[in-house]
Coordinates of C-alpha atoms in Angstrom, one line a residue:
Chain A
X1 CA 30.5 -12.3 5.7
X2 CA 30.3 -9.1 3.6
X3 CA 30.7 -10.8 0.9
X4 CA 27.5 -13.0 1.4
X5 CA 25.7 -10.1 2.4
X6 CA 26.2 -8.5 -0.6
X7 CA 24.7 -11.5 -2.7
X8 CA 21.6 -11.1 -0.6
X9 CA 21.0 -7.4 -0.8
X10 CA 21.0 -7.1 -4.4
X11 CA 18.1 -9.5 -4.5
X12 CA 16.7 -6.7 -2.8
X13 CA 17.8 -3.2 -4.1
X14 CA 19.0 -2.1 -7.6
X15 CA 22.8 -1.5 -6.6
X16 CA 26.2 -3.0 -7.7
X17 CA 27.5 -5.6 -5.4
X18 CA 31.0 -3.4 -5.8
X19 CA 29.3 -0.2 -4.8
X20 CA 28.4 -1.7 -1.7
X21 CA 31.1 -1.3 1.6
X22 CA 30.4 -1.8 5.5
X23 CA 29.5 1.5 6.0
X24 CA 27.2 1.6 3.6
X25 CA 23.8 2.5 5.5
X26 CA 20.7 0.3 4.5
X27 CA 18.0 2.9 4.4
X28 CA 19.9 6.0 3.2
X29 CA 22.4 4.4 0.8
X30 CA 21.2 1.5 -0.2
X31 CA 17.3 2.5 -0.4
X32 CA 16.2 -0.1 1.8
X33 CA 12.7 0.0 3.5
X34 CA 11.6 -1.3 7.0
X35 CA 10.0 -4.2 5.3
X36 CA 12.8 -4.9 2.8
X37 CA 14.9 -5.1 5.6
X38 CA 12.8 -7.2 8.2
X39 CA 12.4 -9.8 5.0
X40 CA 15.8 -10.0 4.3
X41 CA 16.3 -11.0 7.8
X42 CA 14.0 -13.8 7.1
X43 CA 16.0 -14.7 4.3
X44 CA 19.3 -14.7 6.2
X45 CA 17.5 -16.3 9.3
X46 CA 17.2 -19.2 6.6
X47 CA 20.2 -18.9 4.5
X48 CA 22.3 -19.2 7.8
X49 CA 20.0 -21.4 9.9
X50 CA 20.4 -18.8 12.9
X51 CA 17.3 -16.8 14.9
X52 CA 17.7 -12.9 14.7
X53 CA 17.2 -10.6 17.9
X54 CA 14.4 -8.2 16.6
X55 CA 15.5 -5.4 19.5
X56 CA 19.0 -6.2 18.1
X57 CA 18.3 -5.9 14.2
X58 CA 16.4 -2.6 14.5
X59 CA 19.3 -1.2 15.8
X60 CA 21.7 -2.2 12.8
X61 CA 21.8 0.8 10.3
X62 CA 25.0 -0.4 8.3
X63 CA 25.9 -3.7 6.2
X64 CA 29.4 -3.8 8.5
X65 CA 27.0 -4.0 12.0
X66 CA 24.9 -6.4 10.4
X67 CA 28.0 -8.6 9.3
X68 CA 29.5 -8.5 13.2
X69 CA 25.9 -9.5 14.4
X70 CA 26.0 -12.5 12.2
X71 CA 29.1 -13.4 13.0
X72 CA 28.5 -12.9 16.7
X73 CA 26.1 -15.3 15.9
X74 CA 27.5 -18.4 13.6
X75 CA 30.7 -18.1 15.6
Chain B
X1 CA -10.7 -28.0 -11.5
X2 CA -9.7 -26.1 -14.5
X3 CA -5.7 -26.6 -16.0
X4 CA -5.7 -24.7 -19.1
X5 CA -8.2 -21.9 -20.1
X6 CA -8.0 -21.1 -24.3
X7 CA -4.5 -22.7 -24.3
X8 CA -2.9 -21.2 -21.4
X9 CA -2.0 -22.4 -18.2
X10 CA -4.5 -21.5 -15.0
X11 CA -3.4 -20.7 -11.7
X12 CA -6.1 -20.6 -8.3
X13 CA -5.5 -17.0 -6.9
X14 CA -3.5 -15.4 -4.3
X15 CA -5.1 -14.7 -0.9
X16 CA -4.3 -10.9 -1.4
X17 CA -6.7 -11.4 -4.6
X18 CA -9.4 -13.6 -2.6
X19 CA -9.0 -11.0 -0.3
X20 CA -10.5 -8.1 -2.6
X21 CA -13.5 -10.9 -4.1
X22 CA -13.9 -11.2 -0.1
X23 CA -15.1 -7.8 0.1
X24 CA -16.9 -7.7 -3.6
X25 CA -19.1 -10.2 -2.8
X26 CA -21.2 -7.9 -0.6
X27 CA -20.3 -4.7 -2.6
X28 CA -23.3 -3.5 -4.7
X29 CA -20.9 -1.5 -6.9
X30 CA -18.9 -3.6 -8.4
X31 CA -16.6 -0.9 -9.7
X32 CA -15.1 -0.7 -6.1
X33 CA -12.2 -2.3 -7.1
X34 CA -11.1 -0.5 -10.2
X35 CA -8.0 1.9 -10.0
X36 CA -7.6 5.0 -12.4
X37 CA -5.0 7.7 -12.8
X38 CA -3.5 10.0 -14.8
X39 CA -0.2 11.3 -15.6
X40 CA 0.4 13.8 -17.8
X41 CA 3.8 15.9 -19.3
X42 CA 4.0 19.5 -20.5
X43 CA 5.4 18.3 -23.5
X44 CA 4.2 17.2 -27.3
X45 CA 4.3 13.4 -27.0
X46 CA 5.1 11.5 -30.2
X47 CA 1.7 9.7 -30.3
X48 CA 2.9 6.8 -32.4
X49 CA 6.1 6.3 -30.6
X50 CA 4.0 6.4 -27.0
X51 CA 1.5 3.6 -28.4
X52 CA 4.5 1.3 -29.3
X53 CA 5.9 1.9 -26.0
X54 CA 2.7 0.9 -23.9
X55 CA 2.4 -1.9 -26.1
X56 CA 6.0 -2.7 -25.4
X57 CA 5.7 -2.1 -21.8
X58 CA 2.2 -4.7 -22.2
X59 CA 4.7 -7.1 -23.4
X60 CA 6.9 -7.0 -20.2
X61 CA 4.6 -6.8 -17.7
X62 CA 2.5 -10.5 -17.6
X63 CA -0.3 -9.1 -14.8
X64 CA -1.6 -6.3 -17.3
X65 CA -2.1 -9.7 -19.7
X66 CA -4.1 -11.2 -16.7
X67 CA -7.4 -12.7 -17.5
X68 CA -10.1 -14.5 -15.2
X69 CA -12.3 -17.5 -15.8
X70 CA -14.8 -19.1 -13.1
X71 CA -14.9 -23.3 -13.2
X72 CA -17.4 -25.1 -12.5
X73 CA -18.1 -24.9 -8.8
X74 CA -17.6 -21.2 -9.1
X75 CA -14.0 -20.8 -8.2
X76 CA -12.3 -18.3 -9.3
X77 CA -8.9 -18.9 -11.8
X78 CA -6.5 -17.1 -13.7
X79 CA -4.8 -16.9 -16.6
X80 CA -1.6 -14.8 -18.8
X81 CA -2.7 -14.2 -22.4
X82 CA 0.8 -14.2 -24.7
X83 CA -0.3 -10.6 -25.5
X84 CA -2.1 -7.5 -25.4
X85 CA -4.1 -6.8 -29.2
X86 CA -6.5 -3.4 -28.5
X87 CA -5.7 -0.6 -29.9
X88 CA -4.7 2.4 -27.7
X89 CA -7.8 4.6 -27.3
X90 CA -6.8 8.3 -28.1
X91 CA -9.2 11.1 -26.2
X92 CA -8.3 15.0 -26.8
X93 CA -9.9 17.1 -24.1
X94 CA -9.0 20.5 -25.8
X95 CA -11.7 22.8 -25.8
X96 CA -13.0 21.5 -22.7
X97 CA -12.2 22.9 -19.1
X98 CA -10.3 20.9 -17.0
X99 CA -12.9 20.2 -14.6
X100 CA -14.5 18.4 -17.6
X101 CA -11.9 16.2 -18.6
X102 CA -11.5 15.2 -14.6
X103 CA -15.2 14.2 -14.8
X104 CA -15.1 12.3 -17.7
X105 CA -11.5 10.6 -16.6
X106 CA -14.1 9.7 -13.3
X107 CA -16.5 8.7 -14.9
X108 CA -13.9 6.0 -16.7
X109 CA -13.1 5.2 -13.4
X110 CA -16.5 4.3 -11.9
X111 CA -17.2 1.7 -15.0
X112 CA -16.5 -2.0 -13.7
X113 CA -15.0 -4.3 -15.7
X114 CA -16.6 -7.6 -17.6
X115 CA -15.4 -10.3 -15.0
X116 CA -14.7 -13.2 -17.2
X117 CA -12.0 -13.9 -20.0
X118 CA -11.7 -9.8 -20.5
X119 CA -9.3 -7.7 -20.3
X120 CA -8.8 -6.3 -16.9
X121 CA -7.3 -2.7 -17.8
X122 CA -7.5 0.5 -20.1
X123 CA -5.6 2.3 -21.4
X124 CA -5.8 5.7 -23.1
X125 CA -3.7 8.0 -24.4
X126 CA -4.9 11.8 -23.6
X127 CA -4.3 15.6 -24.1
X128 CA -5.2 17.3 -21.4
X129 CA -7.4 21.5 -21.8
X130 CA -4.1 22.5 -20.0
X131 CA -2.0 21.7 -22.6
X132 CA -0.4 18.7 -20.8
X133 CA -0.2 15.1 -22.6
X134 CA -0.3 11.7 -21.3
X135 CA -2.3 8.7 -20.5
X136 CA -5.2 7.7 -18.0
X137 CA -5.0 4.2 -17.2
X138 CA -7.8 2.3 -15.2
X139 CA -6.7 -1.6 -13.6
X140 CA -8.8 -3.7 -11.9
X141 CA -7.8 -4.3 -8.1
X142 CA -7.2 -8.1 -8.5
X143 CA -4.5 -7.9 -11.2
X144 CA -2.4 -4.5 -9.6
X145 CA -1.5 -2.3 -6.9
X146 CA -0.2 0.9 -6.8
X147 CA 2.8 0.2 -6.5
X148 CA 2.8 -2.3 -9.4
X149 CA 0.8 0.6 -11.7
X150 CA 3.8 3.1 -10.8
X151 CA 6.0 0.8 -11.8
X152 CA 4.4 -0.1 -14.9
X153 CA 3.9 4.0 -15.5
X154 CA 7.8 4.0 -15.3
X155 CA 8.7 1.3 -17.8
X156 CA 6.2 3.0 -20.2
X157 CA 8.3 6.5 -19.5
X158 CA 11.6 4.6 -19.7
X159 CA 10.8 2.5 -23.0
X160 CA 9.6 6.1 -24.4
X161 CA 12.7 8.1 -23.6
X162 CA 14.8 5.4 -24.5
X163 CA 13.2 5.5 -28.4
X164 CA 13.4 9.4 -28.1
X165 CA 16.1 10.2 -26.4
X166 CA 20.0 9.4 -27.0
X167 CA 22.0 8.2 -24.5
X168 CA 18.7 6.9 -22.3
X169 CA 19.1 3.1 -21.5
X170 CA 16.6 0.7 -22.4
X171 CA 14.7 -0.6 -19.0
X172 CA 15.7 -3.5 -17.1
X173 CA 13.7 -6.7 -17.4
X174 CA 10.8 -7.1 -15.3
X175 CA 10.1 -10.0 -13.1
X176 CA 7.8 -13.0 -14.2
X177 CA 4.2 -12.4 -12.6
X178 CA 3.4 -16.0 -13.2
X179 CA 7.1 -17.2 -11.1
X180 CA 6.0 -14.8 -8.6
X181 CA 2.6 -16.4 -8.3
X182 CA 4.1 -20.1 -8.2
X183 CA 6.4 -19.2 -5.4
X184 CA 3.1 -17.4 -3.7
X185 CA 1.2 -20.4 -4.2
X186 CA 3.6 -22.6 -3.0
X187 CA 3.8 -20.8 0.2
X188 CA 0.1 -20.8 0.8
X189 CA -0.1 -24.4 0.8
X190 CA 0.8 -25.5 3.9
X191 CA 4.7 -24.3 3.8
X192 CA 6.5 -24.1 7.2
X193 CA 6.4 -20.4 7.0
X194 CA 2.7 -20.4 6.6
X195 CA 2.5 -22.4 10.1
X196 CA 4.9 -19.7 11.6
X197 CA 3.1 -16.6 10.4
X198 CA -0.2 -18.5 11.4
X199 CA 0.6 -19.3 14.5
X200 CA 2.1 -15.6 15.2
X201 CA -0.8 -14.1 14.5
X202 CA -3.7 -16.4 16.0
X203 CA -1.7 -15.9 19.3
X204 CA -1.2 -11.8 18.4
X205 CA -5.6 -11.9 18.3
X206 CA -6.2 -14.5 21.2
X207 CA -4.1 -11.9 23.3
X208 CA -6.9 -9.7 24.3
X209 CA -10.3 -8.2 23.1
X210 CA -9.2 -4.5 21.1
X211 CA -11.6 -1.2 21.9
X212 CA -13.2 0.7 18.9
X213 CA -12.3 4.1 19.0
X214 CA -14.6 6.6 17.0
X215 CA -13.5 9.5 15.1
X216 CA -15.6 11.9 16.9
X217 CA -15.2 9.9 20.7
X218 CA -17.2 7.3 22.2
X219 CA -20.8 8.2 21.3
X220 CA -20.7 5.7 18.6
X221 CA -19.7 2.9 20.9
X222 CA -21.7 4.1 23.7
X223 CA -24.7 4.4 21.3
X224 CA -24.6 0.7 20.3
X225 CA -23.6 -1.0 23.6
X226 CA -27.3 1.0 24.7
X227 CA -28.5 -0.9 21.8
X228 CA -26.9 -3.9 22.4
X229 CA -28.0 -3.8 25.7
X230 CA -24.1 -4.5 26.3
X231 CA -22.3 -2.3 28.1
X232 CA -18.8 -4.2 28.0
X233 CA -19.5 -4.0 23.7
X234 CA -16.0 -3.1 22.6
X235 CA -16.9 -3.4 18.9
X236 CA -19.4 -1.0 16.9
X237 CA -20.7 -0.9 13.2
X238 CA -18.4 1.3 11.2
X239 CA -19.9 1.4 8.1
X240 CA -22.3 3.1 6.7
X241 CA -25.6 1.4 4.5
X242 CA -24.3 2.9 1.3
X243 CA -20.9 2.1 -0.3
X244 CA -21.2 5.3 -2.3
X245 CA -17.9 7.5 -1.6
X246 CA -15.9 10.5 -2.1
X247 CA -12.5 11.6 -2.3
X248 CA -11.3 14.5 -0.3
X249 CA -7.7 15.7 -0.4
X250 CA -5.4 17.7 1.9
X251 CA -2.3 18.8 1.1
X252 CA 0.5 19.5 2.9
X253 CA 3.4 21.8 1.4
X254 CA 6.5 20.7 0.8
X255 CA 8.6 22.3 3.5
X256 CA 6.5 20.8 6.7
X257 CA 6.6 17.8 4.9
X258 CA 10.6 17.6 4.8
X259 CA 10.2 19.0 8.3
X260 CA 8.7 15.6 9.0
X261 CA 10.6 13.8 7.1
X262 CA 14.0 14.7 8.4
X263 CA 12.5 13.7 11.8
X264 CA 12.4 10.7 10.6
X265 CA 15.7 10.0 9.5
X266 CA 16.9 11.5 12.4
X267 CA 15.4 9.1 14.5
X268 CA 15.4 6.2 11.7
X269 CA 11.5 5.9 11.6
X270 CA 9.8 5.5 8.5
X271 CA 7.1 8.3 7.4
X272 CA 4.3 5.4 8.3
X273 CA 5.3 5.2 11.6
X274 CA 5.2 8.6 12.3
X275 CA 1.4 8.7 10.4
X276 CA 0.1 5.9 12.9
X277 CA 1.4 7.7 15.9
X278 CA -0.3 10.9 14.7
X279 CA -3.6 8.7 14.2
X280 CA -3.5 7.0 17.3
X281 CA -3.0 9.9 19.0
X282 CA -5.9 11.8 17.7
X283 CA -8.3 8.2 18.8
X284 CA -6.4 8.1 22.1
X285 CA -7.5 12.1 22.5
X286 CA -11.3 11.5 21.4
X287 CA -11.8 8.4 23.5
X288 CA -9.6 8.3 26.4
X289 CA -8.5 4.9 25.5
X290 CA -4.4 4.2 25.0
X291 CA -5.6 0.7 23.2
X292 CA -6.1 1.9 19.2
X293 CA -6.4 0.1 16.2
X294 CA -6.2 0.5 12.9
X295 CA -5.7 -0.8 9.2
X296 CA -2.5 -0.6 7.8
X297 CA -1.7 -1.9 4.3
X298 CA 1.6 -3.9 3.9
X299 CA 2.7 -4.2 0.2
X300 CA 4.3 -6.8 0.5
X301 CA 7.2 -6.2 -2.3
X302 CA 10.8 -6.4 -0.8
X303 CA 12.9 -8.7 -3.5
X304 CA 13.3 -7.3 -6.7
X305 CA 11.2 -9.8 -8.2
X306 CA 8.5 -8.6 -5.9
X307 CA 8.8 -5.2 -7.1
X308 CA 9.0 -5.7 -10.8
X309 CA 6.4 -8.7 -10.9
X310 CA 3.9 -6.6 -11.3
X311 CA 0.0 -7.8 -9.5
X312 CA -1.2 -6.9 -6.2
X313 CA 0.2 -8.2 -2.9
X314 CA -1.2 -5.8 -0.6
X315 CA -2.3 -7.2 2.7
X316 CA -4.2 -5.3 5.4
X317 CA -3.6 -6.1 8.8
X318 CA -5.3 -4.2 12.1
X319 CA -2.5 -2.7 13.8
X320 CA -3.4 -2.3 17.7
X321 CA -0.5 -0.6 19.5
X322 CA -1.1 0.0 23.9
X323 CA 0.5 3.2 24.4
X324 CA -0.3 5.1 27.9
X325 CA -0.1 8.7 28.3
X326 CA 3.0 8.7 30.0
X327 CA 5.5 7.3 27.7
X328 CA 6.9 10.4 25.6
X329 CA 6.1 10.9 21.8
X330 CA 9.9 9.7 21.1
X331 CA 8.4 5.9 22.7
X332 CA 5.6 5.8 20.8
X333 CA 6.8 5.7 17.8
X334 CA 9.6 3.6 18.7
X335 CA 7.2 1.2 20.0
X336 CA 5.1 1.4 16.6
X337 CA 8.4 1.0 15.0
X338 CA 9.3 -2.2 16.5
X339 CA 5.8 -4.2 16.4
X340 CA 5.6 -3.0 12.6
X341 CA 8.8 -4.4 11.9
X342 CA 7.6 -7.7 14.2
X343 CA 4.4 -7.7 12.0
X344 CA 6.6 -7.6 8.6
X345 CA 8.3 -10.6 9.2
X346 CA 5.1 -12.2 9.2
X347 CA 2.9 -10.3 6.6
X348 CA 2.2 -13.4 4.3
X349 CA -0.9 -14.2 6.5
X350 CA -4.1 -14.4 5.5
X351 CA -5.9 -11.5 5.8
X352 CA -9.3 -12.9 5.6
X353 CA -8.0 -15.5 8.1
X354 CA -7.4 -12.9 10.4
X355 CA -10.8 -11.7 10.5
X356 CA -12.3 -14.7 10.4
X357 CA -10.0 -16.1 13.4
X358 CA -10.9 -13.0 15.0
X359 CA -14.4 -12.8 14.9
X360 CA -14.6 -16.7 15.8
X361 CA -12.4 -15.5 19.0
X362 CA -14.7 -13.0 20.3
X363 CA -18.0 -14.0 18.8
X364 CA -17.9 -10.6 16.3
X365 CA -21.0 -10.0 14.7
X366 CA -21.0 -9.4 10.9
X367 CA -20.0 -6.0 10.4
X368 CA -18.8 -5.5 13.7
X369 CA -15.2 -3.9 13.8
X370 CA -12.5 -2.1 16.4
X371 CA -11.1 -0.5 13.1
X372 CA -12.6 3.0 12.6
X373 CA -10.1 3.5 9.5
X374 CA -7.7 2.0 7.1
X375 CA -3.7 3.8 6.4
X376 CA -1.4 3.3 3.3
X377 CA 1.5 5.2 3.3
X378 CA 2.7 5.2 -0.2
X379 CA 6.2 6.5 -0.7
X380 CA 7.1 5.7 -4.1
X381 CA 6.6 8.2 -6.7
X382 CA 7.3 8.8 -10.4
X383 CA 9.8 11.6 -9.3
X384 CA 12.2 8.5 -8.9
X385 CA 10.7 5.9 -10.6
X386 CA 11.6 7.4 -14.5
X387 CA 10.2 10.7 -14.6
X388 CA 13.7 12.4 -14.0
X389 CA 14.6 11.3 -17.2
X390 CA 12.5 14.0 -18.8
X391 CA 15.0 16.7 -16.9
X392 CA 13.1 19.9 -16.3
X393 CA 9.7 18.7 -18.4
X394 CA 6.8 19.4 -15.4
X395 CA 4.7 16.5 -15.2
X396 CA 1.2 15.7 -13.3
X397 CA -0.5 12.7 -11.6
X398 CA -4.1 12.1 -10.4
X399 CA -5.8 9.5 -9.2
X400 CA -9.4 9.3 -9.5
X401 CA -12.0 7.6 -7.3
X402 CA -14.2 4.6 -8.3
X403 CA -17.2 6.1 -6.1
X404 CA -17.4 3.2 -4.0
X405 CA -15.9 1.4 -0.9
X406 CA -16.6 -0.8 1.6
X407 CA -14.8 1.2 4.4
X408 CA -16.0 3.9 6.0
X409 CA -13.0 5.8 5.7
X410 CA -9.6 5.0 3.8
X411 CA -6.7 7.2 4.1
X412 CA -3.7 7.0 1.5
X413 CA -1.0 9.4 1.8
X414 CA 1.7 9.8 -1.0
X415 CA 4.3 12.1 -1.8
X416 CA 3.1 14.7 -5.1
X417 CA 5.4 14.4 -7.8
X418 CA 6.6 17.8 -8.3
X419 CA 7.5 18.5 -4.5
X420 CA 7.5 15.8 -2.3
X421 CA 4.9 18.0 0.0
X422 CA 2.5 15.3 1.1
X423 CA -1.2 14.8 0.0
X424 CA -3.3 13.2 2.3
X425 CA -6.3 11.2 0.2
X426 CA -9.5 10.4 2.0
X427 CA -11.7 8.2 0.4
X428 CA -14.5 7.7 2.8
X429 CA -18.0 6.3 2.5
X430 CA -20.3 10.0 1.9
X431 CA -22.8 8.8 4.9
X432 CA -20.8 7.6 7.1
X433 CA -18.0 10.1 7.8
X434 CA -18.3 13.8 6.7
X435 CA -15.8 16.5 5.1
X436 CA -16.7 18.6 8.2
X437 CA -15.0 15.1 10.5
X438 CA -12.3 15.0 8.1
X439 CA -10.7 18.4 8.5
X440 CA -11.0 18.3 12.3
X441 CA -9.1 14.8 12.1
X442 CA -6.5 16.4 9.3
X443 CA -6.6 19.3 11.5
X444 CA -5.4 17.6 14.1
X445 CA -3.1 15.0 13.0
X446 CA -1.2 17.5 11.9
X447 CA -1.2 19.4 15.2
X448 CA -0.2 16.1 16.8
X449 CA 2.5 15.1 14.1
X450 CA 4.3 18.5 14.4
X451 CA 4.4 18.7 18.5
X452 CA 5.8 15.8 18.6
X453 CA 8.3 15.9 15.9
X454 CA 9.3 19.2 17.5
X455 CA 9.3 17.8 21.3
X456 CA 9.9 14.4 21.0
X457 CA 10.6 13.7 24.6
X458 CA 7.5 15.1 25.4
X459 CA 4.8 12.9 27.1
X460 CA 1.8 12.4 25.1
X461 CA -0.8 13.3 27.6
X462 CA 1.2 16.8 27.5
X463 CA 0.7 16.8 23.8
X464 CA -3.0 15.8 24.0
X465 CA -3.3 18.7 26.3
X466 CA -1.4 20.9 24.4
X467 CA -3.0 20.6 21.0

C-alpha cells in the first residue's frame, strides 16, 4: 500500500518516490498543504473505489497511518 | 462557435476566468483586473542574459502566450500563440527617488489591457533609485494568479542562475496550460464530479439564511432593514458607489509571526485557519452574532500539473462557520479546520453558481451580500520558490495596486521575502471602508490571534472580553 501511495504523492509534491518512508509526515516533510491533501483523497477515493472518513483523514499526519487506514478499508 | 483563431486552436474559458468577466462587466475600471509587481536583487544583472531568460521562461509557460478573441454572439474564447516576439522594455529609475519609481510602477499597473487578440502581460526590465535591479511585470487576471506569477518569477530566476552560475540546474518542465485547461473543461461539462460538488454545495446554501456582519457592528444592517422597512433583513449593501481603491499595509514582524506559526504546527492548522478564526472573531465581537461569513480564496493547485500550469484557478467561496461563545479558541479553529478541508474536496464549483443559487434561494437583491470581506492567505513566496539560489544576494518584492475593485474590502496576507514576518494587504474600496476601520480591525485581529494562540483552551467569549 506504500508503495501505491508513493505513486500518488509525487503527482502532488516535488519529492523522490525513494525519499519517501511511513513516517514521513505529509505537511512537514513532504510539503503538503490542506488542500493537496484533501485532493489527493479524492484521487485515492477513485483510484481505490472506497469513501474516506473526513474526521478520520484529518487526523492522519503520516504516509504509514494513511496506508493502515486504506487498508482498514479495502480489506 | 469559433475553432481556430489565426491558426491556433480556441478553447471556451474556465469558470474561474468567467468568474473575473462576471464581475468586469459592471466594473467601470476596467483595469480591475490587472496584477503588477516587482522584484528586485541587490545585485548588477547581466541585462542581456536576463532578456533571454524571460524570453525563455515565455517559452515554457503557455498562459503568458494567452490571447482572447470574442465570436460572434459575444462569447468570450481563447487562444496559445506559439510564442512571445516584444521586445523587453528596459526603464532605469536612477536619479529618481524611490517614491517616484513606485508611482510610475503604479501607474503601469492602473493601465488596462486591449481585450482582444493582444498580449495580456508586460514585462519590463528595471533598476531601481536604490540600486536594486529587476523586473516589474503586470498580467491580466484572466490569464494568472499569484501563485502562477510566482512561479513564473521563479523559473525566470532559475533559467538566469542556471546561465550564470555553475553548478545551478536548469528548471524543471512546466506543465501544459492548454492539458490543464482540457482536463478543466472536461470537468465542467457535466462530469460526475461536477454533480457531486453541485449538489454539496446547493444543499451547503439551502441550509439556512447567513447574517451580515459589519466591520464597525450592526449599524449597517440595522440602517437598511429601517430602510427596507425589514426588520428580519439579514443581507446589507457592502459596497460602496465607487470602485476606486487603495492599498493599505500592515506588517507584522517576523518573530510574532513564527510565534503564530509554530502554533500552528503544533496543533496541525494551517496559517489560514488561524486568519479566519481571528476574523470571525473580531465580526462575532462587533455584532454579537456566532453566525460569520466570509470570502475565502481557494487556489485551486494541488497536482504538480496544477502548480506549474501556469493560469488562474482561484475560486472564491463564502465561508460561514456557527461558532458560540462557549466552545474554546482551540475548537474554533478545529471546526474551521475541518469544514475547510470539507469545502476543498469540493472547490471545482462554480463560483458564480453559487451566488446565483444563492440569491435565487433567498430572493437576494442585486448587490446584496452577508460577506463584509474577502481573505487570501498566500503562503508561497520567492524565499523558496528560486530565490535561494542567489545565496546571501538581498532581494525585494512589491505588489502594486490597480486602483480599483469591486469589493469593499480585500484582505491578502503573504509572507515578506526576506523574513517570513507577515504583511497583511488591504485593498479596500476608498469610500466604503476607511484606514481609520482598518487599523482598529488589524488592531484587533491581532489581539484576537495572539490570546488565543497563547490560551487555546480559552473560551471565546473570555477572549472577546478580554481583548
Amino acid at each position: 500500500m506504500v508503495e501505491k501511495l508513493k505513486d500518488i504523492i509525487v503527482n502532488y509534491v516535488e519529492v523522490e518516490p525513494e525519499s519517501i518512508t511511513r513516517d514521513s509526515r505529509f505537511m512537514e516533510d513532504l510539503g503538503f498543504t490542506s488542500f493537496d491533501f484533501m485532493s489527493m483523497l479524492g484521487e485515492i477515493e477513485d483510484e481505490f473505489d472506497v469513501e474516506i472518513d473526513q474526521q478520520k483523514a484529518s487526523n492522519i499526519k503520516t504516509v504509514g497511518e494513511a496506508a493502515d487506514y486504506l487498508e482498514s478499508l479495502t480489506a | 462557435m469559433m475553432k481556430t483563431r489565426k491558426g491556433y486552436p480556441v478553447y471556451p474559458l474556465t469558470v474561474a476566468q468567467k468568474f473575473h468577466l462576471y464581475y468586469l462587466a459592471f466594473c467601470p475600471k476596467k483595469q480591475v483586473v490587472n496584477i503588477g509587481n516587482s522584484l528586485t536583487i541587490g545585485t548588477d544583472l547581466d541585462w542581456n542574459v536576463l532578456k533571454s531568460s524571460i524570453y525563455k521562461a515565455y517559452e515554457r509557460c503557455e498562459s503568458m502566450r494567452l490571447r482572447f478573441a470574442k465570436d460572434k454572439e459575444g462569447n468570450w474564447y481563447q487562444y496559445v500563440v506559439e510564442k512571445e516576439e516584444r521586445d523587453i522594455e528596459f526603464v532605469d529609475f536612477t536619479g529618481q527617488t524611490m517614491e517616484e519609481a513606485e508611482k510610475t510602477m503604479r501607474k503601469w499597473t492602473e493601465v488596462p489591457f486591449k481585450e482582444e487578440d493582444s498580449p495580456m502581460n508586460r514585462i519590463v526590465m528595471i533598476k531601481t533609485p536604490d540600486g536594486y535591479q529587476g523586473i516589474y511585470m503586470l498580467v491580466n487576471h484572466l490569464t494568472m494568479d499569484a501563485q502562477s506569477i510566482i512561479c513564473f518569477m521563479k523559473d525566470i530566476i532559475e533559467l538566469y542562475c542556471n546561465t550564470m552560475y555553475e553548478g545551478v540546474p536548469y528548471p524543471k518542465e512546466m506543465h501544459s496550460y492548454i492539458k490543464q485547461l482540457e482536463k478543466d473543461l472536461a470537468y465542467e461539462a457535466g462530469s460526475k464530479a461536477q454533480q457531486r460538488d453541485i449538489a454539496y454545495f446547493e444543499k451547503l446554501i439551502e441550509s439556512s439564511e447567513p447574517i451580515y456582519n459589519g466591520l464597525e457592528g450592526t449599524d449597517k444592517l440595522k440602517e437598511q432593514r429601517k430602510r427596507k422597512k425589514n426588520p428580519k433583513l439579514r443581507s446589507a449593501i457592502n459596497v460602496s458607489d465607487s470602485v476606486d481603491a487603495d492599498l493599505d499595509i500592515f506588517h507584522l514582524e517576523a518573530e510574532p509571526t513564527k510565534r503564530l506559526m509554530d502554533f500552528c504546527e503544533k496543533y496541525h492548522v494551517s496559517l489560514a485557519c488561524l486568519l479566519i478564526m481571528g476574523l470571525r472573531t473580531y465580526f462575532q465581537k462587533m455584532n454579537g452574532n456566532d453566525d460569520v461569513s466570509i470570502n475565502t480564496a481557494i487556489a485551486r493547485r494541488a497536482t504538480l500539473q496544477e502548480k506549474k500550469s501556469g493560469g488562474t484557478r482561484i475560486h472564491s467561496f463564502p465561508f460561514r462557520t456557527i461558532i458560540s461563545e462557549d466552545k474554546t479558541f482551540l475548537e474554533g479553529v478545529y471546526e474551521i479546520r475541518d469544514r475547510q478541508n470539507e469545502m476543498f474536496r469540493y472547490a471545482n464549483y462554480n463560483p458564480t453558481s453559487y451566488f446565483a443559487h444563492r440569491s435565487k434561494v433567498y430572493q437576494l437583491e442585486p448587490g446584496y451580500t452577508y460577506e463584509p470581506m474577502s481573505l487570501t492567505y498566500q503562503p508561497m513566496t520567492l524565499q523558496e520558490r528560486g530565490l535561494d539560489k542567489l545565496g546571501g544576494i538581498s532581494y525585494k518584492t512589491k505588489w502594486y495596486p490597480n486602483g480599483a475593485t469591486t469589493q469593499a474590502m480585500y484582505l491578502t496576507v503573504m509572507h515578506r521575502p526576506d523574513d517570513n514576518g507577515l504583511d497583511f494587504n488591504f485593498e479596500h474600496q476608498i469610500k466604503a471602508v476607511s484606514r481609520k476601520e482598518l487599523e482598529y480591525l488589524y488592531y484587533y485581529l491581532c489581539k484576537i490571534m495572539f490570546k488565543g494562540t497563547e490560551n487555546p483552551n480559552l473560551p471565546i467569549g473570555d477572549i472577546i472580553k478580554l481583548i
